Tab-separated table of C-alpha atoms and ligand atoms in Angstrom:
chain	number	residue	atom	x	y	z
A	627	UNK	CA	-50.947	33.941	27.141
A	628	UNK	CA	-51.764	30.850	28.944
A	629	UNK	CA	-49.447	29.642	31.445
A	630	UNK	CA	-46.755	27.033	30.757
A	631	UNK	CA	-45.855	24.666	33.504
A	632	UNK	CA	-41.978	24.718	34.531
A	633	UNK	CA	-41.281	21.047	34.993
A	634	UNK	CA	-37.723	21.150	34.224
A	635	UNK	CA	-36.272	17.355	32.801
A	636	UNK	CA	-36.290	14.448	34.696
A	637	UNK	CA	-33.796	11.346	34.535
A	638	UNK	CA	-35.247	8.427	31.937
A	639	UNK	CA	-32.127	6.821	32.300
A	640	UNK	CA	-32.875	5.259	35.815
A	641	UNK	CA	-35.759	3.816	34.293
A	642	UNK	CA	-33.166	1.068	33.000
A	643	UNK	CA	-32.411	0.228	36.788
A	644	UNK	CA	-36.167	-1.023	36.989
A	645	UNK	CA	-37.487	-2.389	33.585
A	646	UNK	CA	-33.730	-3.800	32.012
A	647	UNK	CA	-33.187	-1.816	28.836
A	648	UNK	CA	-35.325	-2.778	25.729
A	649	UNK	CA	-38.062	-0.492	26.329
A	650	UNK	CA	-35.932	2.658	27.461
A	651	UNK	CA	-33.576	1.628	23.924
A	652	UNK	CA	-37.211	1.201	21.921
A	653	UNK	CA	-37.828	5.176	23.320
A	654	UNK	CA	-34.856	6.400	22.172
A	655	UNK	CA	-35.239	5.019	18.504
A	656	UNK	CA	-38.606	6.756	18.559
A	657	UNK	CA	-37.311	10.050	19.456
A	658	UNK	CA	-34.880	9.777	17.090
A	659	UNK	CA	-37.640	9.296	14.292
A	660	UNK	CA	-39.754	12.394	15.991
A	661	UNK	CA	-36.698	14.650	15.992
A	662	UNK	CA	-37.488	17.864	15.699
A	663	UNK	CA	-41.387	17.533	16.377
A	664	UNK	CA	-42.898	20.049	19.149
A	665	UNK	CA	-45.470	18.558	21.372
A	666	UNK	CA	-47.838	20.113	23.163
A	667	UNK	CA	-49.993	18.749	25.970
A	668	UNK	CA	-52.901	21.104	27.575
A	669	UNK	CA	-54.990	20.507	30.806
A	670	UNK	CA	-57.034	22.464	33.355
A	671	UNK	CA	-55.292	22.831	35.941
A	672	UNK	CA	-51.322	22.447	37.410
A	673	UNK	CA	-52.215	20.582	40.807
A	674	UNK	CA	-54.702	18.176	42.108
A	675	UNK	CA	-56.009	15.239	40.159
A	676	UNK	CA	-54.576	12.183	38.007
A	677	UNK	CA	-54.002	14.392	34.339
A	678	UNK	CA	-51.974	17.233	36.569
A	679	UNK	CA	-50.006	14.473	38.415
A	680	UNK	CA	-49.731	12.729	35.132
A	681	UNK	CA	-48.110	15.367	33.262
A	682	UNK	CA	-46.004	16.960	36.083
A	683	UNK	CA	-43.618	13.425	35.540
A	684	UNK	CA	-44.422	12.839	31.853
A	685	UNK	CA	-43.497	16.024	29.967
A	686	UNK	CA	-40.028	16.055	32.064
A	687	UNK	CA	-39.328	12.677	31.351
A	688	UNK	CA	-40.441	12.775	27.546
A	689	UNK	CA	-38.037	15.794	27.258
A	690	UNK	CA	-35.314	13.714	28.513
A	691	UNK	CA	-35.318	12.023	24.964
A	692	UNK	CA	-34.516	15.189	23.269
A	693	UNK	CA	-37.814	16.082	21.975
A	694	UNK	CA	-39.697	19.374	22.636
A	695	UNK	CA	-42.230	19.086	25.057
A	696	UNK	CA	-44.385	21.443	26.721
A	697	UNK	CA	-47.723	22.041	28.861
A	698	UNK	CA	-50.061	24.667	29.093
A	699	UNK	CA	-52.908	25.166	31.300
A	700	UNK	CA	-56.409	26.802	30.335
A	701	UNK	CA	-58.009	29.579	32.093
A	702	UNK	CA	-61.291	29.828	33.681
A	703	UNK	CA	-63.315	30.966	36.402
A	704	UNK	CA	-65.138	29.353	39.039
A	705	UNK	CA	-68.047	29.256	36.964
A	706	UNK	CA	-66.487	28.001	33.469
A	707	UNK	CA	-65.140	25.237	35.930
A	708	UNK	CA	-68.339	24.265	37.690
A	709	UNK	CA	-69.954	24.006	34.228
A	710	UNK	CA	-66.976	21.893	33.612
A	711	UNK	CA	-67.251	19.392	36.232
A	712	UNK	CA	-70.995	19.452	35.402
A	713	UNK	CA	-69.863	18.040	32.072
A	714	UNK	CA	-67.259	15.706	33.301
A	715	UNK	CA	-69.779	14.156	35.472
A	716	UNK	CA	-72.890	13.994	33.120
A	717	UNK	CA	-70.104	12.323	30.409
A	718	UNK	CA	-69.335	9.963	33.608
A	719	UNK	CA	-73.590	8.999	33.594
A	720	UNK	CA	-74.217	11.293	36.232
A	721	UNK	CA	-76.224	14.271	37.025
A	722	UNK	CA	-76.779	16.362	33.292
A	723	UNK	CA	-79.244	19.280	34.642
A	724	UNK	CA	-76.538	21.609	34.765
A	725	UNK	CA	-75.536	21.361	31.351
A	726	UNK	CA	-78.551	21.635	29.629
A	727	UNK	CA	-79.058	24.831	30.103
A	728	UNK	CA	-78.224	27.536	27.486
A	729	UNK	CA	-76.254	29.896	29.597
A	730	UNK	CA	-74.245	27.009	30.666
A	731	UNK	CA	-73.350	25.894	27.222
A	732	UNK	CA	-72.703	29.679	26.274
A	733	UNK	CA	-70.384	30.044	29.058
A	734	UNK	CA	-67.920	27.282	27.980
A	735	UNK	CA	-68.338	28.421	24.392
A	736	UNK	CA	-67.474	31.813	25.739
A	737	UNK	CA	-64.328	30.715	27.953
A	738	UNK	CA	-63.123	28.542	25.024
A	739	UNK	CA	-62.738	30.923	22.601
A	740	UNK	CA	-61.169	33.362	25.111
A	741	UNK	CA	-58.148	30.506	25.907
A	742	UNK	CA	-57.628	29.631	22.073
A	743	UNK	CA	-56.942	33.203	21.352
A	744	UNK	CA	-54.345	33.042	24.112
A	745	UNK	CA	-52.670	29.875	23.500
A	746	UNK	CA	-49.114	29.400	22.048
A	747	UNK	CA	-49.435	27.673	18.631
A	748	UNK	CA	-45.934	27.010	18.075
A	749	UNK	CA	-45.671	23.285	18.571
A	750	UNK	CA	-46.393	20.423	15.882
A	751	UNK	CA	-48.735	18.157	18.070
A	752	UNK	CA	-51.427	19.539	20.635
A	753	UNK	CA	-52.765	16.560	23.254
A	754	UNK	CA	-55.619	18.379	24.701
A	755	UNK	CA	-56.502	16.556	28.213
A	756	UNK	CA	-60.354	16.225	29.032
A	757	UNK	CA	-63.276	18.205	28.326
A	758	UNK	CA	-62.119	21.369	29.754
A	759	UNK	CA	-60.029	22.615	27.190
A	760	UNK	CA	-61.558	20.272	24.617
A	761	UNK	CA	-63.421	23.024	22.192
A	762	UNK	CA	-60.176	25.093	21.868
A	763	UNK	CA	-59.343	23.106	18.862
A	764	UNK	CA	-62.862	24.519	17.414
A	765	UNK	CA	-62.214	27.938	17.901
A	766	UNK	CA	-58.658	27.664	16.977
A	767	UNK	CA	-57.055	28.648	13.208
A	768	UNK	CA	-54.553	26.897	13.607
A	769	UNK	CA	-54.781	24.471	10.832
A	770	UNK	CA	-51.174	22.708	10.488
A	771	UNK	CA	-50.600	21.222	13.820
A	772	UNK	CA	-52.472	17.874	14.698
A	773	UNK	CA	-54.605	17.689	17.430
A	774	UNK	CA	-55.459	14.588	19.984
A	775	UNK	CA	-58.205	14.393	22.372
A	776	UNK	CA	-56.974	12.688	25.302
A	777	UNK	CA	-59.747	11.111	27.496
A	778	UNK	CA	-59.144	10.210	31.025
A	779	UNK	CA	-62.437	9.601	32.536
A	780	UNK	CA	-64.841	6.832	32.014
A	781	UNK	CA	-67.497	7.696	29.055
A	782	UNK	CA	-68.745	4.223	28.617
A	783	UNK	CA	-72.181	5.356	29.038
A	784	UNK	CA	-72.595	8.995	28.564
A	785	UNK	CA	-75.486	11.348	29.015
A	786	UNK	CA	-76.457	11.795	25.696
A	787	UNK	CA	-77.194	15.623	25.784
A	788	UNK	CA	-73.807	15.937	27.350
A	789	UNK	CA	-71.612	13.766	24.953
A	790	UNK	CA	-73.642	14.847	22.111
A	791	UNK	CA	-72.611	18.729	23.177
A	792	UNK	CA	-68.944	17.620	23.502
A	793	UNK	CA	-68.765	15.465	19.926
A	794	UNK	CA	-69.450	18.635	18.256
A	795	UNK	CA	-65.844	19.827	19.145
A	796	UNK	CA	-64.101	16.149	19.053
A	797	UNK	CA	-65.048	15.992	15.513
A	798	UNK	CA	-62.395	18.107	14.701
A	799	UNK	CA	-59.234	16.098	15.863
A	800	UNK	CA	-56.567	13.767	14.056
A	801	UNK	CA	-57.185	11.318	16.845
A	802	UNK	CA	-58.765	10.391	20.561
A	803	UNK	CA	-57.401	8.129	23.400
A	804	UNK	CA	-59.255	6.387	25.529
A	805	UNK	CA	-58.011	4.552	28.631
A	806	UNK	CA	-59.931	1.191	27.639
A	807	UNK	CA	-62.015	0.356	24.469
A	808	UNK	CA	-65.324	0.171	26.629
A	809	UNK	CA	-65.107	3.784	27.156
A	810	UNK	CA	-64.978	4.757	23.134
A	811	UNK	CA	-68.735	6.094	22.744
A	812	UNK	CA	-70.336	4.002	19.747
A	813	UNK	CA	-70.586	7.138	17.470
A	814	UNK	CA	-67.329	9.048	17.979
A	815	UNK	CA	-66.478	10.137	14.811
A	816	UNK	CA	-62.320	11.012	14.483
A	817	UNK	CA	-60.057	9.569	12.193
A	818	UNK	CA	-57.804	7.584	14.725
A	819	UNK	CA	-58.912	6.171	17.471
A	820	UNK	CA	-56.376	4.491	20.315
A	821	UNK	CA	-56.392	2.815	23.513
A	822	UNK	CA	-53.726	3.295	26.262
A	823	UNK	CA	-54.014	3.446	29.879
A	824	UNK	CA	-52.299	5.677	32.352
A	825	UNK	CA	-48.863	5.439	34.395
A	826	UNK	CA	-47.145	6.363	37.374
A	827	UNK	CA	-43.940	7.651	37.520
A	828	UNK	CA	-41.648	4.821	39.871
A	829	UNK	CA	-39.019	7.933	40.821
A	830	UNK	CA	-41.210	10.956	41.561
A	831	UNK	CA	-41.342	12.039	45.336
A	832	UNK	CA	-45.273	10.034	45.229
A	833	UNK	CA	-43.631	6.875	44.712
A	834	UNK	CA	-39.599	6.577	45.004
A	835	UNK	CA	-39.386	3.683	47.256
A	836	UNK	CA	-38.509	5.033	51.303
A	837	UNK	CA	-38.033	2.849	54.271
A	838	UNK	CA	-41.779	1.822	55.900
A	839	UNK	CA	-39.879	2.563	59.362
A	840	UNK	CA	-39.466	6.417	58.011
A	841	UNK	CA	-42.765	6.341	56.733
A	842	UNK	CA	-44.692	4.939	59.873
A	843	UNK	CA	-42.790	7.600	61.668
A	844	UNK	CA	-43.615	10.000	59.508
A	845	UNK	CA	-47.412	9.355	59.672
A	846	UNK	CA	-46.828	9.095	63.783
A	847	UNK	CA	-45.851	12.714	63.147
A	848	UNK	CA	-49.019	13.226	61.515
A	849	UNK	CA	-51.390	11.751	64.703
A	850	UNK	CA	-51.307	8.209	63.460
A	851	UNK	CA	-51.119	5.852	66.234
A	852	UNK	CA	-48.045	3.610	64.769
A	853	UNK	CA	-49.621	0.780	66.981
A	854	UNK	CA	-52.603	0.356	65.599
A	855	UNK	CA	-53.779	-0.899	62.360
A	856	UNK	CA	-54.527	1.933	59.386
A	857	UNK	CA	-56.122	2.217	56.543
A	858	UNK	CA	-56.149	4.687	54.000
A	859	UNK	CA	-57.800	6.342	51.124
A	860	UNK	CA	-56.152	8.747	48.720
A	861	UNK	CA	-58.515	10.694	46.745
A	862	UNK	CA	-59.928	14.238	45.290
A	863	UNK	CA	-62.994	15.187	47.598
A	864	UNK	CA	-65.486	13.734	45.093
A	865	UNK	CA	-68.728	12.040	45.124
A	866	UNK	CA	-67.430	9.332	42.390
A	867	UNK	CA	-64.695	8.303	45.110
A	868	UNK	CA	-67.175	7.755	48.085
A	869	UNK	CA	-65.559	8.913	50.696
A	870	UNK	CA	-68.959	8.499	52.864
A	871	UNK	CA	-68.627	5.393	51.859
A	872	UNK	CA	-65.612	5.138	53.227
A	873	UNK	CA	-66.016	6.512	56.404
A	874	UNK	CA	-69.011	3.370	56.760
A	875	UNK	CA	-66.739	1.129	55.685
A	876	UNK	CA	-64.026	1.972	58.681
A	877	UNK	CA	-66.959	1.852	60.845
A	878	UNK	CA	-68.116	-1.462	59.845
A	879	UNK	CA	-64.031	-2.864	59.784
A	880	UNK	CA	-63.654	-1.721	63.496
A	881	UNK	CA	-66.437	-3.546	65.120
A	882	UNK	CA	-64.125	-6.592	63.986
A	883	UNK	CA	-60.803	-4.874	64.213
A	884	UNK	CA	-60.885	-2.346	67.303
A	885	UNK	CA	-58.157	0.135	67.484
A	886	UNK	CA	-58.585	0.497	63.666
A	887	UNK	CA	-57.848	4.015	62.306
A	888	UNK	CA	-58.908	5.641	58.963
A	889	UNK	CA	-57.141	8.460	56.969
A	890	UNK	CA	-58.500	10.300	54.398
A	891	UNK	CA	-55.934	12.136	52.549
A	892	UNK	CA	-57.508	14.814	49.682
A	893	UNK	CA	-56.517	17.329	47.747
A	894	UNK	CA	-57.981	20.237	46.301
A	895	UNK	CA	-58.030	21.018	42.739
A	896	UNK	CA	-58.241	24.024	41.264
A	897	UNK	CA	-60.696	22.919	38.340
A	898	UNK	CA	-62.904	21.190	40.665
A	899	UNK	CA	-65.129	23.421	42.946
A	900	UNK	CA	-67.308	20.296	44.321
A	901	UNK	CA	-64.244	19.629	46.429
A	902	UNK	CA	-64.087	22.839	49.001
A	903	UNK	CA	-68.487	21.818	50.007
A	904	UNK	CA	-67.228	17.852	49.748
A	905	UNK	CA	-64.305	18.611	52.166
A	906	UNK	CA	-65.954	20.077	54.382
A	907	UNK	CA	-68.818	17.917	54.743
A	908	UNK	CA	-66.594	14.970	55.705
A	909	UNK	CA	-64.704	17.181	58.338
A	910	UNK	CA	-67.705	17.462	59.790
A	911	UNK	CA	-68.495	13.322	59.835
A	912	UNK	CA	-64.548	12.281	60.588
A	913	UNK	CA	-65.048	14.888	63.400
A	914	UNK	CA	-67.154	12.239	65.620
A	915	UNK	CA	-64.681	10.273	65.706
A	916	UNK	CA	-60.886	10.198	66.998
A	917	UNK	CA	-59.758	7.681	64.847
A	918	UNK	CA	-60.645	9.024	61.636
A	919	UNK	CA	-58.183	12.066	60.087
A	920	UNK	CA	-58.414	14.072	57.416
A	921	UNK	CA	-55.637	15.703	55.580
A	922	UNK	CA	-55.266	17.955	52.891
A	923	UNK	CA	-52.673	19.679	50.688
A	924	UNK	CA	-53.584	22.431	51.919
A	925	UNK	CA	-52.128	21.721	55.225
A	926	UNK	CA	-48.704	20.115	53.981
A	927	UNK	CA	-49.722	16.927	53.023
A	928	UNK	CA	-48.136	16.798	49.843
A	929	UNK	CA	-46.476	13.993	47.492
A	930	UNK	CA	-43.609	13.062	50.392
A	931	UNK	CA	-46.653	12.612	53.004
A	932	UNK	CA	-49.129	10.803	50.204
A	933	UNK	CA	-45.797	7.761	49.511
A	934	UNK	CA	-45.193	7.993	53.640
A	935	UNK	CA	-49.337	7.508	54.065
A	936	UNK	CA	-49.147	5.142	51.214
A	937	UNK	CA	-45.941	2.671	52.508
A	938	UNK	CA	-47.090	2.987	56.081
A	939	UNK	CA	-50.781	1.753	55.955
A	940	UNK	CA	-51.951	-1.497	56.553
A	941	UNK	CA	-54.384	-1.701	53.753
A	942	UNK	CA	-55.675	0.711	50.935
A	943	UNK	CA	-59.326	1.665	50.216
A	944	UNK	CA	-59.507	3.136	46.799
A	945	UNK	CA	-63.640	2.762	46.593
A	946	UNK	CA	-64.763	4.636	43.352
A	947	UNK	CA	-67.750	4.051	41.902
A	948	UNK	CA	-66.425	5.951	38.395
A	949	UNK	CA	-63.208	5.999	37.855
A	950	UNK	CA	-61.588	6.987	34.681
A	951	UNK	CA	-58.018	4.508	35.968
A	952	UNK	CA	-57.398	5.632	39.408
A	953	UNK	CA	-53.867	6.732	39.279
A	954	UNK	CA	-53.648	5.928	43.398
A	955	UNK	CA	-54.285	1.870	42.870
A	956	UNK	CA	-51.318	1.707	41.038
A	957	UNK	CA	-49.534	4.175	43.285
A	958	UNK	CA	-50.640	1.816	46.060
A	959	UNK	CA	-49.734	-1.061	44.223
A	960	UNK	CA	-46.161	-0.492	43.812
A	961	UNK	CA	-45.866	0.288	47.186
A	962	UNK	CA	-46.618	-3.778	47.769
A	963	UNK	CA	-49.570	-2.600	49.624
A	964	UNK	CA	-52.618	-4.895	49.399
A	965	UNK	CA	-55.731	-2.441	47.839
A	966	UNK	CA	-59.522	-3.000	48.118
A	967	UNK	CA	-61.092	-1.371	45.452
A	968	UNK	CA	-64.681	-0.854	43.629
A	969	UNK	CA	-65.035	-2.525	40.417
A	970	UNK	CA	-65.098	0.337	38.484
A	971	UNK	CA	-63.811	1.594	35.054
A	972	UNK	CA	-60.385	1.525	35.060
A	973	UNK	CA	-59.502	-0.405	38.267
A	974	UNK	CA	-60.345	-3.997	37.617
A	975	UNK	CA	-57.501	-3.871	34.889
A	976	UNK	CA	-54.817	-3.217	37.746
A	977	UNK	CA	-56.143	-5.481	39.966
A	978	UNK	CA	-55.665	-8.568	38.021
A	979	UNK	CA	-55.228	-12.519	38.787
A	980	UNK	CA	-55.651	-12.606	42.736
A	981	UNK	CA	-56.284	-9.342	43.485
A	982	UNK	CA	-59.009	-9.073	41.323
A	983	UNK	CA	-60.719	-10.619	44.353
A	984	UNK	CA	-60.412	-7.890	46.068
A	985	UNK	CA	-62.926	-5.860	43.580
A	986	UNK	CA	-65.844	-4.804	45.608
A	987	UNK	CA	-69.801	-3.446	44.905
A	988	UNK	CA	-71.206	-3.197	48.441
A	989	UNK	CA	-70.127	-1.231	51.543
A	990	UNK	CA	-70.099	-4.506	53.527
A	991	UNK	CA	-68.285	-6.631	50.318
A	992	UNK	CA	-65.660	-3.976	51.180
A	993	UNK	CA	-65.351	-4.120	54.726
A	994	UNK	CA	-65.341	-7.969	54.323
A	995	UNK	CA	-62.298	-7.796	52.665
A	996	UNK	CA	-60.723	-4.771	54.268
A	997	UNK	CA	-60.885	-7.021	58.188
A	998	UNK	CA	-59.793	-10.547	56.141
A	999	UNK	CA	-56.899	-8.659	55.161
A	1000	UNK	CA	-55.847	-7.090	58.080
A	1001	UNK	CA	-56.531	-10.256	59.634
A	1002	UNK	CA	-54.089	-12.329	57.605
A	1003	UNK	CA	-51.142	-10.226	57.021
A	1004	UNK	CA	-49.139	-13.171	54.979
A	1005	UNK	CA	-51.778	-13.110	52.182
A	1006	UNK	CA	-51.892	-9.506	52.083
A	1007	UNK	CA	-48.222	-8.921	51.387
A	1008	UNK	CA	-48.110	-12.035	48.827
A	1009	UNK	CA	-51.577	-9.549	46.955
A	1010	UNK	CA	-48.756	-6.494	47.581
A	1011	UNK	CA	-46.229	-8.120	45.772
A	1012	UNK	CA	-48.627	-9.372	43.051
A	1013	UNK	CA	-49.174	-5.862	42.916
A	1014	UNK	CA	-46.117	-4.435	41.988
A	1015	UNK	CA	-45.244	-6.687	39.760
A	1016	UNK	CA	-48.397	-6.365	37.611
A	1017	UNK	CA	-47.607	-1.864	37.451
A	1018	UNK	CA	-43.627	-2.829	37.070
A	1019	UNK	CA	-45.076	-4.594	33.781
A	1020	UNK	CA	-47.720	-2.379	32.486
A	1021	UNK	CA	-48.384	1.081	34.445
A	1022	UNK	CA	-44.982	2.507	34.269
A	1023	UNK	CA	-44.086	5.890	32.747
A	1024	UNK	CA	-41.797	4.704	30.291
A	1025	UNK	CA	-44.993	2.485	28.695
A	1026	UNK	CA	-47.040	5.190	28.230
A	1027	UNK	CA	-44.000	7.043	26.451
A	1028	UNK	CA	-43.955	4.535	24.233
A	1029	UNK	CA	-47.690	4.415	23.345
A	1030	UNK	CA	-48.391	7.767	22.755
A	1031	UNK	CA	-45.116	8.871	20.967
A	1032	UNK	CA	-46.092	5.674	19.055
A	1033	UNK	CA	-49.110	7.371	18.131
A	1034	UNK	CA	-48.068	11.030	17.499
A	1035	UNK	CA	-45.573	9.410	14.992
A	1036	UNK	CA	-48.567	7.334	13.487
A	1037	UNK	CA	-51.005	10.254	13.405
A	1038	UNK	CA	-47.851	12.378	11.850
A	1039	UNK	CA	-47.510	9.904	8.791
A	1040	UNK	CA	-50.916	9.884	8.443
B	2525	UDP	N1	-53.478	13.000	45.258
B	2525	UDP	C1	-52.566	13.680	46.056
B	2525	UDP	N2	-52.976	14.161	47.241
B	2525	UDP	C2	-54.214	13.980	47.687
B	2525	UDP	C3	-55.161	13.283	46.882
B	2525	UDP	C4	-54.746	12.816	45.653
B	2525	UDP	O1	-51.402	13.844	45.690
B	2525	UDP	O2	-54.515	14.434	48.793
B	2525	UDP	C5	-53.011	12.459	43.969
B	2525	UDP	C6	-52.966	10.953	43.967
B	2525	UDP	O3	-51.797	10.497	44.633
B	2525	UDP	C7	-53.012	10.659	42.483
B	2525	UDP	C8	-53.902	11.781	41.938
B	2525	UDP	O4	-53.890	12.804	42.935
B	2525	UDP	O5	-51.727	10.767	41.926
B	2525	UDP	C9	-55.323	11.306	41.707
B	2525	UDP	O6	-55.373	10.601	40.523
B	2525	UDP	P1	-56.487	9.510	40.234
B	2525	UDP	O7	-56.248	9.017	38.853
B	2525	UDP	O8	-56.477	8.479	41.297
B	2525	UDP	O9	-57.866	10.262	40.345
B	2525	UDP	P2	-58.459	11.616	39.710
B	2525	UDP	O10	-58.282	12.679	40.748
B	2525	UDP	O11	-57.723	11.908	38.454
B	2525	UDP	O12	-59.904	11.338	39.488
């Protein structure tokens, strides 16, 4: 069998504390119109990454409404999941030589088939996350549940080979979600197709609000000098979040700023085997230099120590160059932090009205930005607040509850 994630039930009610009570009364009328209805959501992996933080808030909260919700991982080995992350990344534009070779292709078939044969079936609705586990529909019998392809990364502009491998299997859903419209391929080919972008989760250890003083000494804890300025990036060790890039862009900042420390705080996910080489290759660069840290899950810094990095710093780097939404701007965000970010996929629509001046291309645009903050502390905490207010209206849990129990009722009637 695959395994289930125990995520317990959360508290939706507390929701009303933040957002008033329409939306939270608009939730309840839904679940009382999906009564009955098992949902099932299925990823790669139970820690590291947006889907797995995602869903380790969602499904808890969504059972707080009374309906039956459940998640279940996939298998696979290391290689299933470096052909895997071959595929995310050619679907992202980039490298595609991985995945066109037969053994390759064979090898997800392979791994596939083995997880639908071991997969629970007894739920009404399966949202399959990604392309990991995204052919277990094809190799499935299972003929009266629906099935949803939910997309979180950006396939605006695809290697062909790569999305043409992966339509094969997406043909065979009752619907796909996309974060934005400009990531729908032209061609896709399912009967429903629906846009909805991501959420945090305001009372999960990540981002329940705790006093900066706490948080500055928890970071002093960590090494952090609480005298100096900080900033910060929050990120899976991957080449699409450019932490070399980074590392340059600290360099740059503290020729301006001196005293000026960096943290890089990464985890390690168990789907993604380009982390372990990434990780260690910027040990080795933060090495030559004092002021730049590196932490990990794997040495305790977990959720607690990502909100404490997160509330403490003095500005927040989130430079992707692909990003699907980037879970960690509107973590950030609600924080009232002020975040520098590349212009990239799913960012510029959380960084909206001023801070959408704080969208960057270049290494230097970035650092630019990163000093003129840190050297006007008023305009940065006006961007903060801007900030929160902008995830308080749109990237809130409760939002996307509504959206995509919105759609499992729509794709159920239809
Ligand atoms: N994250 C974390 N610890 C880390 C690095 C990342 O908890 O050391 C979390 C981060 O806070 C965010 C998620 O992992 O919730 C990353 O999601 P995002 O959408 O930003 O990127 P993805 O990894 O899905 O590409």
């Amino acid at each position: 069998m695959l395994n289930k994630v125990s995520v317990g039930v959360r508290n939706l009610q507390k929701y009303r504390l933040i957002l008033g009570n329409e939306l939270i009364d608009e939730l309840e009328k839904l679940a009382a119109e999906l009564k009955g209805i098992r949902i099932c959501h299925v990823n790669s992996t139970q820690f590291g990454g947006g889907v797995a933080e995602l869903l380790s808030s969602y499904v808890p909260l969504v059972r707080n409404l009374g309906i039956t919700m459940d998640w279940q991982v996939i298998h696979g080995d290391r290689p299933f999941f470096t052909v895997t992350k071959s595929l995310h990344n050619a679907l992202q534009g980039g490298d595609s030589s991985l995945i066109r070779s037969k053994e390759a292709l064979e090898l997800y078939e392979t791994q596939s088939k083995a997880n639908a044969l071991e997969m629970d079936y007894n739920y009404d609705v399966f949202i399959i996350n990604d392309p990991q586990p995204a052919a277990v529909r094809y190799f499935s019998d299972n003929t009266h549940a629906k099935w949803l392809w939910r997309c979180h990364i950006d396939t605006s502009e695809p290697d062909e080979e790569a999305w043409n491998f992966l339509h094969t299997y997406l043909k065979h859903y009752d619907a796909a979600i996309f974060t934005m419209a400009e990531f729908i391929p032209r061609d896709l080919t399912v009967p429903i197709i629906a846009t909805m972008a991501p959420a945090i989760d305001a009372l999960s250890a990540k981002n329940m609000a705790l006093p900066r003083g706490l948080c500055r000494e928890m970071t002093e804890n960590l090494g952090i000098d609480r005298a100096r300025p900080l900033i910060l990036q929050v990120s899976r060790f991957d080449p699409w979040k450019d932490p070399f890039g980074v590392i340059k862009i600290y360099q740059l900042a503290k020729e301006r700023v001196p005293g000026l420390q960096l943290a890089l705080v990464g985890s390690l996910a168990a789907d993604d085997p380009e982390g372990s080489e990434m990780y260690a290759a910027i040990h080795t660069e933060a090495d030559k230099d004092n002021d730049v840290y590196v932490f990990t899950n794997l040495t305790g810094v977990g959720s607690m120590q990502v909100n404490a990095f997160q509330t403490a710093c003095d500005v927040v780097i989130q430079k992707s160059i692909r990003e699907g939404f980037g879970l960690v701007v509107s973590e950030a965000l609600w924080k009232a932090r002020p975040v520098v970010a590349g212009n990239a996929g799913g960012i510029p629509m959380q960084m909206t009205g001023n801070l959408s001046n704080y969208l960057v291309q270049s290494i230097e645009g970035c650092a630019d930005k990163v000093v003129y903050l840190l050297k006007n502390p008023n305009i940065a905490a006006r961007l903060g607040k801007e900030g929160k207010e902008n995830v308080k209206r749109n990237f809130l849990m409760p939002r996307l509850m509504r959206d995509e129990l919105s759609l499992v009722k729509r794709v159920l009637e239809a």
